[in-house]
Every structure is written in structure tokens, then in C-alpha cells.
Short mmCIF file of C-alpha atoms in Angstrom, two decimals:
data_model
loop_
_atom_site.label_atom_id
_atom_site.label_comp_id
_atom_site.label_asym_id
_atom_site.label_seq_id
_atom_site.Cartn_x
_atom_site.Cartn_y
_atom_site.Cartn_z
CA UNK A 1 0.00 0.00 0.00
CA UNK A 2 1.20 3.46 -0.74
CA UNK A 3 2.67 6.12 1.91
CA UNK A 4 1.34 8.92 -0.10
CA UNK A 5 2.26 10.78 2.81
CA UNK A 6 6.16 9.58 2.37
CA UNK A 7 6.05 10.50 -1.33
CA UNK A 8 5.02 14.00 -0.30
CA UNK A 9 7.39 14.77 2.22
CA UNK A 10 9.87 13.57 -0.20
CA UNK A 11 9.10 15.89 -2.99
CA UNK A 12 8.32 18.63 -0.44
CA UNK A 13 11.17 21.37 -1.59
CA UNK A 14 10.51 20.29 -5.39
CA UNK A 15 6.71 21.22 -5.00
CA UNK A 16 7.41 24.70 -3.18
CA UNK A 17 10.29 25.71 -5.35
CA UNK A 18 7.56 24.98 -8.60
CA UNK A 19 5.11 26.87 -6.62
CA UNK A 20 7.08 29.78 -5.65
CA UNK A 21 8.02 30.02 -9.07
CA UNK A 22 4.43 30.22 -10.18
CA UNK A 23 3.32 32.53 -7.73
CA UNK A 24 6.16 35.30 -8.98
CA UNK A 25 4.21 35.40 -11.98
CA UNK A 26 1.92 38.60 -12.01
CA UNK A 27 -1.10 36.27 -13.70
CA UNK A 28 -3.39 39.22 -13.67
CA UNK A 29 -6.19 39.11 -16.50
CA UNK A 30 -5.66 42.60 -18.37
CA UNK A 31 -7.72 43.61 -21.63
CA UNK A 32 -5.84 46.68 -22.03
CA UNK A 33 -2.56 44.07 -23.38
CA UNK A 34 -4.47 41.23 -24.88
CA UNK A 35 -3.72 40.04 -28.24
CA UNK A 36 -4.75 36.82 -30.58
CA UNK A 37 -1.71 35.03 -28.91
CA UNK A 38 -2.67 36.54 -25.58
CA UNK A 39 -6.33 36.40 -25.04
CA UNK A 40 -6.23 37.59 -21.30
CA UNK A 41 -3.27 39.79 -21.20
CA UNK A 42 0.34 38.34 -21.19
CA UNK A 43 0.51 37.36 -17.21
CA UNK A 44 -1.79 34.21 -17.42
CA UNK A 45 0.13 33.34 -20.55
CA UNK A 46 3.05 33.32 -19.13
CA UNK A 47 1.65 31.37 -16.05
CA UNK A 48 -0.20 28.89 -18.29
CA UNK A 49 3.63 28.29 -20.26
CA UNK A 50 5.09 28.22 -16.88
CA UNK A 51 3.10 25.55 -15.92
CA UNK A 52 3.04 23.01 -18.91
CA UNK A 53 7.17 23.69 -18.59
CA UNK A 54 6.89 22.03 -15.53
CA UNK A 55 4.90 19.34 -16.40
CA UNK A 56 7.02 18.82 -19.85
CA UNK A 57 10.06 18.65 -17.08
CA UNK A 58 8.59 16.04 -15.56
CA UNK A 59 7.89 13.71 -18.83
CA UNK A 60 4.29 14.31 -19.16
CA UNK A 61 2.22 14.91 -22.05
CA UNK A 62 1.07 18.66 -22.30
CA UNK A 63 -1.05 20.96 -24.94
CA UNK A 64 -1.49 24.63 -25.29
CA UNK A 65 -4.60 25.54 -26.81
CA UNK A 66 -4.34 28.91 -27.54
CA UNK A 67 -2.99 29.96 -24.56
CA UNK A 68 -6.71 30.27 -23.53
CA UNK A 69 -6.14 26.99 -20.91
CA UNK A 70 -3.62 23.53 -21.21
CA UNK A 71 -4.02 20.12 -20.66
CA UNK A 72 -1.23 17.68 -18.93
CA UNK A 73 -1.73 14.36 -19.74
CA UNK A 74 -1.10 10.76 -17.62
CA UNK A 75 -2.35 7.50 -18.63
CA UNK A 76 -5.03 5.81 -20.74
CA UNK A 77 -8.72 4.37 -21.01
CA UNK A 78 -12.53 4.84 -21.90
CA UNK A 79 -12.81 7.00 -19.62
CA UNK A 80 -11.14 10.54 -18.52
CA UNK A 81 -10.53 11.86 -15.16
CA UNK A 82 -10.69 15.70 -15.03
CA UNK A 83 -8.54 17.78 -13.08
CA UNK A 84 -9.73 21.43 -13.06
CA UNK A 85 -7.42 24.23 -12.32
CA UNK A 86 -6.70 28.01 -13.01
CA UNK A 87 -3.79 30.15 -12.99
CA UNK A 88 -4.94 33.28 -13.26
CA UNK A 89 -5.53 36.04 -10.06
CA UNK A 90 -8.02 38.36 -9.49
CA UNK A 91 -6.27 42.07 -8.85
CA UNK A 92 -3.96 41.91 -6.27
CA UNK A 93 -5.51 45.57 -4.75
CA UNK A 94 -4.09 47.75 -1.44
CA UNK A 95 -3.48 46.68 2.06
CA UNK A 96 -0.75 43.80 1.72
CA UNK A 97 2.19 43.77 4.47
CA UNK A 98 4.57 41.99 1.42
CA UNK A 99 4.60 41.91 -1.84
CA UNK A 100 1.63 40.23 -3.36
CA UNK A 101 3.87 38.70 -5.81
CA UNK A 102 7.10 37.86 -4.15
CA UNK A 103 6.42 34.99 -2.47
CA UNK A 104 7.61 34.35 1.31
CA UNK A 105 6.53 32.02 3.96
CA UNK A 106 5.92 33.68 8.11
CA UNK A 107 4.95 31.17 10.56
CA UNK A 108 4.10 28.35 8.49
CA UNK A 109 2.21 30.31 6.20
CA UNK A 110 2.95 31.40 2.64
CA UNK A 111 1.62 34.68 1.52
CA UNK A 112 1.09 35.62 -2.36
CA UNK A 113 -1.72 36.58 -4.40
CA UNK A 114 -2.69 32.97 -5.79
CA UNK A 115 -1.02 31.42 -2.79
CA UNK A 116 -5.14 29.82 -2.19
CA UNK A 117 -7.02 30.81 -5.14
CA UNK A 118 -5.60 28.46 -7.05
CA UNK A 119 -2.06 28.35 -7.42
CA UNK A 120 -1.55 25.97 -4.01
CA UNK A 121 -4.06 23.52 -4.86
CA UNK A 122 -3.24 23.35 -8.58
CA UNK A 123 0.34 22.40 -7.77
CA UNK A 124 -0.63 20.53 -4.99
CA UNK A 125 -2.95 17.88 -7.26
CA UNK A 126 -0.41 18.36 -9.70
CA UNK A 127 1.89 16.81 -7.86
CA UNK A 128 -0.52 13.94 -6.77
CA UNK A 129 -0.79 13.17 -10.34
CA UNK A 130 3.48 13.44 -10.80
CA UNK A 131 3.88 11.11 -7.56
CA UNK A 132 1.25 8.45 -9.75
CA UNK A 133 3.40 8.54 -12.67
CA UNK A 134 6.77 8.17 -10.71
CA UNK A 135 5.79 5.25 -8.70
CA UNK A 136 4.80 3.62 -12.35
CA UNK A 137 1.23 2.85 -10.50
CA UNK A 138 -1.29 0.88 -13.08
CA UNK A 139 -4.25 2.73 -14.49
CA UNK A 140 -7.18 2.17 -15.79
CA UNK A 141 -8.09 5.72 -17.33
CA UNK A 142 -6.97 8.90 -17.99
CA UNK A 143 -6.49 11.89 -16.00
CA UNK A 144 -6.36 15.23 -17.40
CA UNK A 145 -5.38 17.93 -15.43
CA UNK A 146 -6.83 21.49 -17.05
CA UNK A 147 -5.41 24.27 -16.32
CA UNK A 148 -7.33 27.63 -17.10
CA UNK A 149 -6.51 31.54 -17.57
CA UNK A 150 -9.68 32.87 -16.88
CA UNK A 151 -11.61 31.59 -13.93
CA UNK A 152 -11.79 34.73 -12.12
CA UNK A 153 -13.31 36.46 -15.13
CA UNK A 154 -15.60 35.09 -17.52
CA UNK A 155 -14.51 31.72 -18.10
CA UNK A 156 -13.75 32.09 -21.81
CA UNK A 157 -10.73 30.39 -21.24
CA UNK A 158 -12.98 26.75 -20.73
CA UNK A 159 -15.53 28.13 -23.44
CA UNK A 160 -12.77 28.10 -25.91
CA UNK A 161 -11.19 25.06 -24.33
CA UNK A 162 -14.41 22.71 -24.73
CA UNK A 163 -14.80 24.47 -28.47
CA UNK A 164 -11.42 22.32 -29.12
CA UNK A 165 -11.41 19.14 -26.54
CA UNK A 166 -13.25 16.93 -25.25
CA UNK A 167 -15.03 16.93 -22.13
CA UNK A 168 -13.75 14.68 -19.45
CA UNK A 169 -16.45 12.02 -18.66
CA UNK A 170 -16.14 13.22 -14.15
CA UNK A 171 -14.03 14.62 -12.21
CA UNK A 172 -13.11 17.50 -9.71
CA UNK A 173 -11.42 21.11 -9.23
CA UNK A 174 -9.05 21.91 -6.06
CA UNK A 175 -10.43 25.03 -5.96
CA UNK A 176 -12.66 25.49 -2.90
CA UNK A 177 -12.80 23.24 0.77
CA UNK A 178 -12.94 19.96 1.89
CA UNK A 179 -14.95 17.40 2.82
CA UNK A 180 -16.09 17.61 -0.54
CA UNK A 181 -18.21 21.05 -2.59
CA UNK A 182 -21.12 18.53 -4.54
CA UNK A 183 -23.69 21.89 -5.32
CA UNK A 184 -23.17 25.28 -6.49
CA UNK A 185 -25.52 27.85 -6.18
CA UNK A 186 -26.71 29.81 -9.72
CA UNK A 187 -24.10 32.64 -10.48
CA UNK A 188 -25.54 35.60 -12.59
CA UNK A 189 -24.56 39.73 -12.72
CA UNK A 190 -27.31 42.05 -13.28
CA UNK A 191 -26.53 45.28 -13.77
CA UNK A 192 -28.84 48.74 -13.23
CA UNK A 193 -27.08 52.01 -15.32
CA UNK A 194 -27.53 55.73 -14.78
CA UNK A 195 -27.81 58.54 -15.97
CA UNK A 196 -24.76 61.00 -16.04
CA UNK A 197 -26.73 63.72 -15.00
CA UNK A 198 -26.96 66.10 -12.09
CA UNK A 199 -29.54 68.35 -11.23
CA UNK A 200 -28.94 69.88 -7.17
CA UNK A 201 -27.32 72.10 -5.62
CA UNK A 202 -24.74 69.31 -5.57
CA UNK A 203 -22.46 67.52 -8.31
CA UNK A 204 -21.56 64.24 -8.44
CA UNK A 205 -18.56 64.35 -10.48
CA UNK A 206 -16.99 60.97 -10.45
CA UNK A 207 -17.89 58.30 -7.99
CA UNK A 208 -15.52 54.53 -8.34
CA UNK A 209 -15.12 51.47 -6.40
CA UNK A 210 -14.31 48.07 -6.95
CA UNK A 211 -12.01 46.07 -9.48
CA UNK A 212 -14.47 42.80 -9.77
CA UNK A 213 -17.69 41.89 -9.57
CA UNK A 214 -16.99 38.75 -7.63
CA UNK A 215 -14.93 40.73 -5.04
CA UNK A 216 -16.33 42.89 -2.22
CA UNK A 217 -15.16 46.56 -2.81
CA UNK A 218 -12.15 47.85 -0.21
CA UNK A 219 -11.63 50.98 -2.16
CA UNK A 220 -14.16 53.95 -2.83
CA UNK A 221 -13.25 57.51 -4.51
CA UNK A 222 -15.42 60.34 -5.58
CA UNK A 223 -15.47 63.95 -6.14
CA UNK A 224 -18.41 66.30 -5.37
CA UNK A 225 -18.33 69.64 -6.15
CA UNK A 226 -20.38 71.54 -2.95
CA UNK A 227 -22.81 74.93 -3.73
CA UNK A 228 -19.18 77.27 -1.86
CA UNK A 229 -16.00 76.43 -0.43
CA UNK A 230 -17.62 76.73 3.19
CA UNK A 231 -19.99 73.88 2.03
CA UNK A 232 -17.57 72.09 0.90
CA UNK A 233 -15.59 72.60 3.99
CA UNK A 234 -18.57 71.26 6.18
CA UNK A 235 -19.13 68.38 3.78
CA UNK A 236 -15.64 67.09 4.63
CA UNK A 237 -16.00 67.92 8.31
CA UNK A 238 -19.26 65.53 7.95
CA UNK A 239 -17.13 62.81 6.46
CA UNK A 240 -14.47 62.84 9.53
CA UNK A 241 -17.32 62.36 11.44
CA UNK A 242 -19.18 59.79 9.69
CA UNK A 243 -15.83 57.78 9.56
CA UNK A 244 -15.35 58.05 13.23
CA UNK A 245 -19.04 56.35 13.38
CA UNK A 246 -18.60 53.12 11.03
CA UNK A 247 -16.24 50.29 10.41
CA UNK A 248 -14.33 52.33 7.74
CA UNK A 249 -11.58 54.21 7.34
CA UNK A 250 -11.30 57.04 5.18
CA UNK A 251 -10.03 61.01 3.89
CA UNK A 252 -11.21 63.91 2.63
CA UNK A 253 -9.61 66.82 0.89
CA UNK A 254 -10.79 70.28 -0.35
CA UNK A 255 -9.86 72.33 -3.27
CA UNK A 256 -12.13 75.31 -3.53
CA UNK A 257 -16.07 74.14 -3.34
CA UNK A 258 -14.74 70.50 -4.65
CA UNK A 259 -14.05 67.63 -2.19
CA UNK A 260 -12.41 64.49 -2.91
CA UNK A 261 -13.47 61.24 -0.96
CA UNK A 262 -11.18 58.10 -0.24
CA UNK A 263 -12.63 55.44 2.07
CA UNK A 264 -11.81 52.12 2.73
CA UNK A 265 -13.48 49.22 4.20
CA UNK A 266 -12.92 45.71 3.68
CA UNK A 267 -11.79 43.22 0.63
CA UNK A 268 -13.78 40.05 0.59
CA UNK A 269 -14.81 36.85 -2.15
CA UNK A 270 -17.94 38.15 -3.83
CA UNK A 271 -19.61 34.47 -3.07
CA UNK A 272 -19.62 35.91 0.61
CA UNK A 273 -20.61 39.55 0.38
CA UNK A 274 -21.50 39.36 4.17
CA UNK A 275 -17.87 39.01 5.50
CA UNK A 276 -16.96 42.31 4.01
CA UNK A 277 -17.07 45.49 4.12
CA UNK A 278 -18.49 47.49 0.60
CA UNK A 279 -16.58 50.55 0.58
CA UNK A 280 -19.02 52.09 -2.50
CA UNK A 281 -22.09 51.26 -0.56
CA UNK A 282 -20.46 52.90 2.73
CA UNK A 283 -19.43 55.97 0.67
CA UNK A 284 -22.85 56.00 -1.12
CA UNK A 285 -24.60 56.25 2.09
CA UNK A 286 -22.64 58.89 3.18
CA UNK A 287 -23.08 61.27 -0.06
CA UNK A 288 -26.95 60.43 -0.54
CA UNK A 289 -27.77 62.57 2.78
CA UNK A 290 -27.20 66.19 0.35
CA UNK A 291 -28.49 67.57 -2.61
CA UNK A 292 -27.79 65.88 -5.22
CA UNK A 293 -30.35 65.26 -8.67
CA UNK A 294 -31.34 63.78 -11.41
CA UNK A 295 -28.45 60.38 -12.52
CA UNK A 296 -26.70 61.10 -9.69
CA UNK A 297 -29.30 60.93 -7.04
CA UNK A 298 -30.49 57.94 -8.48
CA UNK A 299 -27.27 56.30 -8.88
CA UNK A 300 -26.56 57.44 -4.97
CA UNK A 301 -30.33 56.00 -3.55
CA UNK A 302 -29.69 52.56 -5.58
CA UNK A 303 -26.47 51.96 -3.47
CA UNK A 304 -27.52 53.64 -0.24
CA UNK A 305 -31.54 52.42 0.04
CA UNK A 306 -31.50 49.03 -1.90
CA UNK A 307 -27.65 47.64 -1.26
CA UNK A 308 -26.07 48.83 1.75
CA UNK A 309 -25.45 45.79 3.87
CA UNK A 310 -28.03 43.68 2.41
CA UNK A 311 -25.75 40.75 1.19
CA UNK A 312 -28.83 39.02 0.83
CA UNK A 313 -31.16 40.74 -1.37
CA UNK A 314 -33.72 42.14 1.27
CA UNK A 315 -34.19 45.59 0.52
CA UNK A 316 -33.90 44.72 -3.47
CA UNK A 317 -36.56 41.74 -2.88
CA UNK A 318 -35.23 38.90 -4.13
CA UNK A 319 -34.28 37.02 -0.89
CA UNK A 320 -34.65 33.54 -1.30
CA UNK A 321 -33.54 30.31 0.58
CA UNK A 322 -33.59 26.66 -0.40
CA UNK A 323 -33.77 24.31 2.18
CA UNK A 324 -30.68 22.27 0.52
CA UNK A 325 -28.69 24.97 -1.02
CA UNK A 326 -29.29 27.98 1.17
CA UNK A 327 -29.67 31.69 0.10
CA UNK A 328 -29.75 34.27 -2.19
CA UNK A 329 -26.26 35.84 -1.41
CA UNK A 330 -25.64 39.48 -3.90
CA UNK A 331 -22.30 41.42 -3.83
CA UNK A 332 -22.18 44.94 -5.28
CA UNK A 333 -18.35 44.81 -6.90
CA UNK A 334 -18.14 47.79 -9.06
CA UNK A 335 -19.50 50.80 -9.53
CA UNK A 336 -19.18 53.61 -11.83
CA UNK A 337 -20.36 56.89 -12.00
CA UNK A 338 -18.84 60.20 -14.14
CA UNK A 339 -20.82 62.92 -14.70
CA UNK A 340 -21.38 64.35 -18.33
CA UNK A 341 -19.49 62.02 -20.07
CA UNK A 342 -21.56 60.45 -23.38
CA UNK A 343 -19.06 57.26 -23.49
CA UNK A 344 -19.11 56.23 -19.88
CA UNK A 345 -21.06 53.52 -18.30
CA UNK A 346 -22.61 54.63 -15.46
CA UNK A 347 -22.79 51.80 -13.14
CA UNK A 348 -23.60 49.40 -10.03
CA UNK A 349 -22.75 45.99 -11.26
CA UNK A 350 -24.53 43.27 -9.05
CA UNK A 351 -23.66 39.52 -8.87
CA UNK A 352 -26.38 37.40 -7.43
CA UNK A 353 -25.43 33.79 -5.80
CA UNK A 354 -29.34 31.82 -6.25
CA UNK A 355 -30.03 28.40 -5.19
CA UNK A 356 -32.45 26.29 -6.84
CA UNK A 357 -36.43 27.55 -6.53
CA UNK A 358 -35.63 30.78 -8.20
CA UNK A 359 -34.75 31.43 -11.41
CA UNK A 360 -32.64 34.52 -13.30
CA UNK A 361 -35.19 36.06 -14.99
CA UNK A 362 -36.82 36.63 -11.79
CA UNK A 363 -34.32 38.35 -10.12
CA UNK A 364 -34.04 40.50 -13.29
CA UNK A 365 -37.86 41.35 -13.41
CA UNK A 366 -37.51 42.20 -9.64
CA UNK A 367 -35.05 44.42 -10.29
CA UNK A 368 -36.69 46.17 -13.39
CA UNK A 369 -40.06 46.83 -10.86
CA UNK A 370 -38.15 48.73 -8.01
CA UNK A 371 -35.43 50.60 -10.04
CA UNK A 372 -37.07 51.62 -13.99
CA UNK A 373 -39.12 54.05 -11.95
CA UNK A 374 -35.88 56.34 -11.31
CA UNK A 375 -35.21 55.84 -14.96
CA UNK A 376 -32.71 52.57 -14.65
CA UNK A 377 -32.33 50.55 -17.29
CA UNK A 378 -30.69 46.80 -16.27
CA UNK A 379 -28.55 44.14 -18.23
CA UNK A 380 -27.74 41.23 -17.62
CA UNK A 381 -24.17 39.70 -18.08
CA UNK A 382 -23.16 36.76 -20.33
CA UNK A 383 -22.00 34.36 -18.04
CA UNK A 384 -24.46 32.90 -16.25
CA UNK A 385 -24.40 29.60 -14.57
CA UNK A 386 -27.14 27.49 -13.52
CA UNK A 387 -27.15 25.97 -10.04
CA UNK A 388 -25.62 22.34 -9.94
CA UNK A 389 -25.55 19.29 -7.89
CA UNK A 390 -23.90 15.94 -8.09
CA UNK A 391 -26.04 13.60 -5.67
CA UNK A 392 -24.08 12.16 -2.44
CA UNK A 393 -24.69 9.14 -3.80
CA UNK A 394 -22.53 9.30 -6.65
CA UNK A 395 -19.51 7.38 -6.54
CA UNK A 396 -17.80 10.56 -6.84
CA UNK A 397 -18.62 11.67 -4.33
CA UNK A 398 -18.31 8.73 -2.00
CA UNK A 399 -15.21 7.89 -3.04
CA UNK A 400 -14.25 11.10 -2.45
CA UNK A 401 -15.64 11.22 0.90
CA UNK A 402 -14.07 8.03 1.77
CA UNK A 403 -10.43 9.68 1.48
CA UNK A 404 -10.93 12.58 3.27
CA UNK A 405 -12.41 10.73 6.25
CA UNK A 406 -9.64 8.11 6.04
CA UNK A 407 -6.79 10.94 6.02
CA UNK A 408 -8.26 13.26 8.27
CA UNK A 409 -10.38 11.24 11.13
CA UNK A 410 -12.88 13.67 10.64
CA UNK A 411 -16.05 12.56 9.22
CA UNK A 412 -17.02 14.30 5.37
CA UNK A 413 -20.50 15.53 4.35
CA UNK A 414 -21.81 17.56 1.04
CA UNK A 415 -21.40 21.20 1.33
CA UNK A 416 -22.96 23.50 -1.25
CA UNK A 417 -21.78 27.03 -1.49
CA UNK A 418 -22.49 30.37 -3.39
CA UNK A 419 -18.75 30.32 -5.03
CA UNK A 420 -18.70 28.75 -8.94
CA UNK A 421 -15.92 26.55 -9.41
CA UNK A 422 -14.99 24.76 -12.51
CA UNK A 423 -16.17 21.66 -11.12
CA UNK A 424 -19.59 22.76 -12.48
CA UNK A 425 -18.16 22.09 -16.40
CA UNK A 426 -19.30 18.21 -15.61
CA UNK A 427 -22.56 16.93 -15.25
CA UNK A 428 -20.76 14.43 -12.75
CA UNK A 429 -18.38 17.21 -11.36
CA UNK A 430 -17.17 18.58 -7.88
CA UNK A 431 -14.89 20.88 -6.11
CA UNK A 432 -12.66 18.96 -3.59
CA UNK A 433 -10.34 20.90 -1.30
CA UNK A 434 -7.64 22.53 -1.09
CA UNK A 435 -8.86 24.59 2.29
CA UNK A 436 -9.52 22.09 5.12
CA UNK A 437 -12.01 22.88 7.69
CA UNK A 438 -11.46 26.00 10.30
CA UNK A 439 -9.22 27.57 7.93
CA UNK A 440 -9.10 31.27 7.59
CA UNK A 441 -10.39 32.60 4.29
CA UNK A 442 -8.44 35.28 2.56
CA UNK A 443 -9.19 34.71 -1.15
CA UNK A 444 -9.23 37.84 -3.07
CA UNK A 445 -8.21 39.93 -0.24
CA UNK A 446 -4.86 41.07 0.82
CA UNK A 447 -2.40 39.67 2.44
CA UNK A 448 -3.98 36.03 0.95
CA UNK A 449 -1.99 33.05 2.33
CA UNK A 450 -2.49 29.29 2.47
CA UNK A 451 -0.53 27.19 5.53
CA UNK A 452 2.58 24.87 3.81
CA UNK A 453 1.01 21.98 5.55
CA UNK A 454 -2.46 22.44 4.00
CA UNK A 455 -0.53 22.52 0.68
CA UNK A 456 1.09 19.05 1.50
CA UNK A 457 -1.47 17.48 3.18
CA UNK A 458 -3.75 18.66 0.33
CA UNK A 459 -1.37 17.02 -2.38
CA UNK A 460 -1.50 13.70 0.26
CA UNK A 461 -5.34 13.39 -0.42
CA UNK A 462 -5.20 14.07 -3.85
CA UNK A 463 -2.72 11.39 -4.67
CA UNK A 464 -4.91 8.70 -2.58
CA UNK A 465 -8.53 10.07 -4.07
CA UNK A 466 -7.08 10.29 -7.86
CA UNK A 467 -5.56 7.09 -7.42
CA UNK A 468 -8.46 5.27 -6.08
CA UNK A 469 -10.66 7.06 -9.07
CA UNK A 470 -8.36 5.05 -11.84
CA UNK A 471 -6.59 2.50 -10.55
#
């Protein structure tokens, strides 16, 4: 029997060096650079290269399609094992005590944007998969690990991906927590726009925050330009104040009769709104007290009156809860707002988390009924997933199950969450780890970290579980 454990531990600097190496690449998704040979901007290129280097090192099979995503290749059969991974970051933002992209372990912990979301993990089952091929263990099938450059985005990397290969038949993404992830709630962004216009005594001149719709806001700006410099003056005396009162931090500074807002409050995963704190909603409630008009006004009410700390939809109403798969979860990410200008998209992008019992076009008409009145019009965005399950029953998911339990002592159930991983691209697909139980999440906020031995104790049950799945 193997001591996937002792193959580990024995590949333990190899695993961190490959990671470490990974990490150091800045595998932001940027439009502003992207080209035919680089669909997403040249960092998750280079990290998708990186990877199948590696892998190429190591004498497996590899393909680059496109540089949208890669495959790396072990074994043979009827059927395929998939392995689903991404490479890409979201925006590494403000706030980190070390460099988000110089790797560097404190007290057991190694901190780097990617270090959990999904760097870790993928090199962790990647190196499950490299300890199978080393020890020359039989299989039955093959496994396919797929790594992706746009997870955090719009998933065209697996649209395009899918347009070229072949789905795998099951399988699993180390991209979430363990015991096991067997349902994901519905993932869909509406989004109400505004008007450019002001009409009070007021101007709205700008108002930003946020820099994706799946992350909680940290950051808010905006400029107002008061009736006189002594309103002005008051208007960022009010602000001191108002900071002093809420769980935000924040500045104000006057030039004339115009004031310029900075305010922070706290970076969290859009699947889990509720653990942050929205800056644009804080700094919206804060502004929507004067006299402002028209656009403006509405674009100010939206945030304050219908989004404020509501991560679940109250005030908009579309809370919902399944019994199974829980509740409605929304996160505001970005928002937008600059006065006068023809070209700009005045904004308050929404993405709703829906269980099962309520549908899309629901949520959209819901929307429609409380905001058209102020003159909103709302879209809805492209990618949209429908909720998914994979029954406990499945021997997927028992199998699974069985692993964790047998490496851990701790007994596994199914877990559903608002988060969409790419475990969803299978009818007969799961997420499966990396994060064990109790363990603090930082995803998409700063200073992200994942603890060395999750990574290798990860990589442990991912050896064992693929194993089992093909042997």
C-alpha cells in the first residue's frame, strides 16, 4: 500500500520551489494588453507556459490551446478523469504587508496573491498526479489535469477550451474546501445604469469602487463639487465624522467648493458579500444625505436604500432560501459613476449567488419593478451559470468522501456554497479541497496566504482520491 504521505514529504522542496516560481508570476487578466496570442493579457500566458514547462520537465504529455487553458496528460482508457485548475488572479488591490507577488513564507504560512485561489491547490494535485506517474502505478483511465486563464473572469478560457477538446467524462477542481463542494448555487450579474446627469445644488462628479464583480469593494473615490468652499468645507467635516461612526476608514480633501473622498473598508470573495465590508455602498450612504439630482441621485439611492449591507437581497426583494442549497447571497463589486461624459457607463454591477427555486429572470424582473421608476435601465451579463448538484450518492462523491475521512479522522459531508468553481463544467463534477475545515479565508483579499502543511497534506489526499478514481 502506498505512503502517499512519504512521497510527499519527499518531494516537499521540489513542489514549493515549482510553486514559488508560479506565484512570482503577475497572472493578472488585463484587456488593455491582450492580443490573438494573448487572449487575457500576457501574465496568465506566461503562467499557463510556466506551468506546462513544468509538467514537460517532468515527462508528461502537455497541450497549449491557444494559450486560452492547457491540458497535462497521464495514462489511458474509456474514460477521462478531469482535473480542473486556473492560474490566473483576481487584482492583487491595497493593504498587503509583502509583496503580493514575491512569495515568502511567516509562521508556516505562505503569503502571495494565488497562494489559495488556485495556485496551491493546482500544484498541490499536480503533484498527486506526478507522484502516480513516478511510482509507475497501473491505471485504468486517464487523467487530465486542465489548467485555465480565466476563472476569475468570464470563463472564456474553458468556453474556448471545450470548443477544441473533449469533455472529461467526471471529475473534480481543487479550488474550494474539503470534505467535498457537490452543489453550487446559480451565479448571474445584473446590472442597473444611470444617468450622467446632475440636477442639485450638488455635483456628483466621479464616484468609483471596486475592481471585480466577484470581489467585495475595499476601495471607494469620488469627487463632489459643494454649492461654496464653506460647504464644501462642512461636507468634509461631515465625512471625519461619519468615519469616526462606522467600520471604515477614510479622507477627505478640499480644493475650492470640490471635495475628494477616499474610504476604505474591507476586501472580501464576492460568493460571501456578508464578511466584508463594501466601501461604495459605505461611501454611497454617506453622499446620498445632500443635494444631489437627477443620474446622480439615483445612482446614490440605488447603493444607499436598496444595497447597503443587504448581502442578501432584502431591501432589493429577491431574498430567497432553499432548504438544501441555502440563500440568495448578492455582492455589489463595481460601480461607476462620471458625470457628463456620453461614453461612460454609469454603473452598479450586481452579482447574485441563487439556489435552486428561483430562477434569473426573476431576479431581473424584480429588479426592473423597483429601479425603472428612477429611470434605470438593467442588463444582464453573459455568463451565467445554472445551479448544480452531483447527488451524495454518486460514486464521486463517496469515493471522495471516503479519502478525506480516512486521512483526516474527521467525518465528510456535502457542502454546497455560493462560489462557482470549474467543477460545475461536468454533469458528474465537484470541487474537492484545497482549504480544510477552520481555515481562515483570505481569497481575493490582501495579504492572501495558504498554511505549507495544507498545501502538503492537500497534495496527500489528492494522490490517494485520484488514485483510487483510476486505478
Amino acid at each position: 500500500m502506498t505512503d502517499w504521505k512519504k512521497e510527499v514529504d519527499a518531494r516537499k522542496d521540489d513542489l514549493l520551489k515549482d510553486l514559488f516560481d508560479l506565484l512570482k508570476i503577475q497572472s493578472e487578466r488585463d484587456d488593455s494588453k491582450a492580443t490573438k496570442d494573448a487572449p487575457f493579457g500576457p501574465g496568465p500566458k506566461e503562467a499557463l507556459e510556466k506551468m506546462l514547462a513544468i509538467a514537460e520537465r517532468d515527462g508528461f504529455t502537455t497541450k497549449n490551446v491557444d494559450n486560452y487553458a492547457g491540458n497535462i496528460d497521464y495514462g489511458d482508457g474509456d474514460e477521462t478523469l478531469g482535473i480542473f485548475a486556473h492560474l490566473d488572479v483576481v487584482p492583487a488591490g491595497d493593504g498587503w504587508d509583502t509583496d503580493p507577488y514575491e512569495p515568502v513564507i511567516k509562521d508556516g504560512k505562505l503569503y502571495a496573491r494565488g497562494s489559495s485561489d488556485d495556485k496551491g491547490p493546482t500544484m498541490a494535485a499536480y503533484y498527486a498526479v506526478k507522484i502516480i506517474k513516478e511510482l509507475g502505478l497501473p491505471v485504468s483511465k486517464k487523467i487530465r489535469l486542465i489548467v485555465g486563464t480565466d476563472e476569475e473572469s468570464g470563463w472564456g478560457d474553458m468556453d474556448y477550451y471545450f470548443e477544441h477538446e473533449p469533455k472529461p467524462d467526471f471529475g473534480f477542481s481543487p479550488d474550494a474546501y474539503f470534505p467535498i463542494i457537490n452543489g453550487e448555487k446559480g451565479n448571474v450579474t445584473m446590472t442597473p445604469h444611470f444617468e450622467g446627469t446632475n440636477g442639485g445644488s450638488y455635483t456628483l462628479e466621479n464616484f468609483a469602487a471596486g475592481l471585480r464583480e466577484n470581489m467585495v469593494p475595499g476601495n471607494a473615490k469620488a469627487t463632489v463639487k459643494a454649492p461654496d468652499e464653506a460647504a464644501a468645507k462642512k461636507l468634509a467635516d461631515d465625512f471625519a465624522a461619519y468615519i469616526e461612526k462606522n467600520p471604515v476608514k477614510g479622507k477627505a480633501s478640499v480644493s475650492g467648493a470640490e471635495v475628494s473622498f477616499d474610504l476604505d473598508g474591507k476586501a472580501a470573495h464576492g460568493a460571501s458579500p456578508q464578511l466584508g465590508t463594501n466601501a461604495g455602498t459605505f461611501l454611497a450612504v454617506f453622499l446620498e444625505n445632500y443635494d444631489f439630482g437627477e443620474g446622480a441621485k439615483a445612482f446614490l439611492t440605488a447603493a444607499a436604500k436598496y444595497i447597503h449591507e443587504d448581502a442578501y437581497g432584502e431591501k432589493l426583494g429577491v431574498a430567497f432560501k432553499d432548504e438544501k442549497m441555502g440563500e440568495v447571497t448578492m455582492n455589489a463589486g463595481l460601480f461607476n459613476f462620471t458625470a457628463d461624459d456620453k461614453d461612460a457607463d454609469n454603473r452598479i454591477t450586481l452579482n447574485f449567488r441563487y439556489p435552486k427555486g428561483i430562477t434569473a429572470d426573476e431576479i431581473e424582473q424584480k429588479l426592473n419593478d423597483l429601479l425603472a421608476k428612477a429611470g434605470t435601465t438593467i442588463t444582464r451579463g453573459a455568463h451565467h451559470m445554472l445551479p448544480h448538484y452531483v447527488p451524495k450518492a454518486d460514486p464521486l462523491v463517496a469515493t471522495l468522501l471516503d479519502v478525506y475521512e480516512e486521512h483526516t479522522g474527521e467525518k465528510g459531508d456535502e457542502m454546497i456554497i455560493g462560489g462557482g468553481t470549474f467543477g460545475r463544467l461536468l454533469e458528474r463534477g465537484v470541487a474537492f479541497g484545497a482549504q480544510f475545515p477552520g481555515f481562515e479565508d483570505t481569497m481575493h483579499q490582501a495579504n492572501e496566504y495558504m498554511k505549507v502543511d495544507d498545501i502538503l497534506n492537500s497534495a496527500v489526499i489528492y494522490a490517494d482520491a485520484i488514485y483510487r478514481l483510476v486505478k
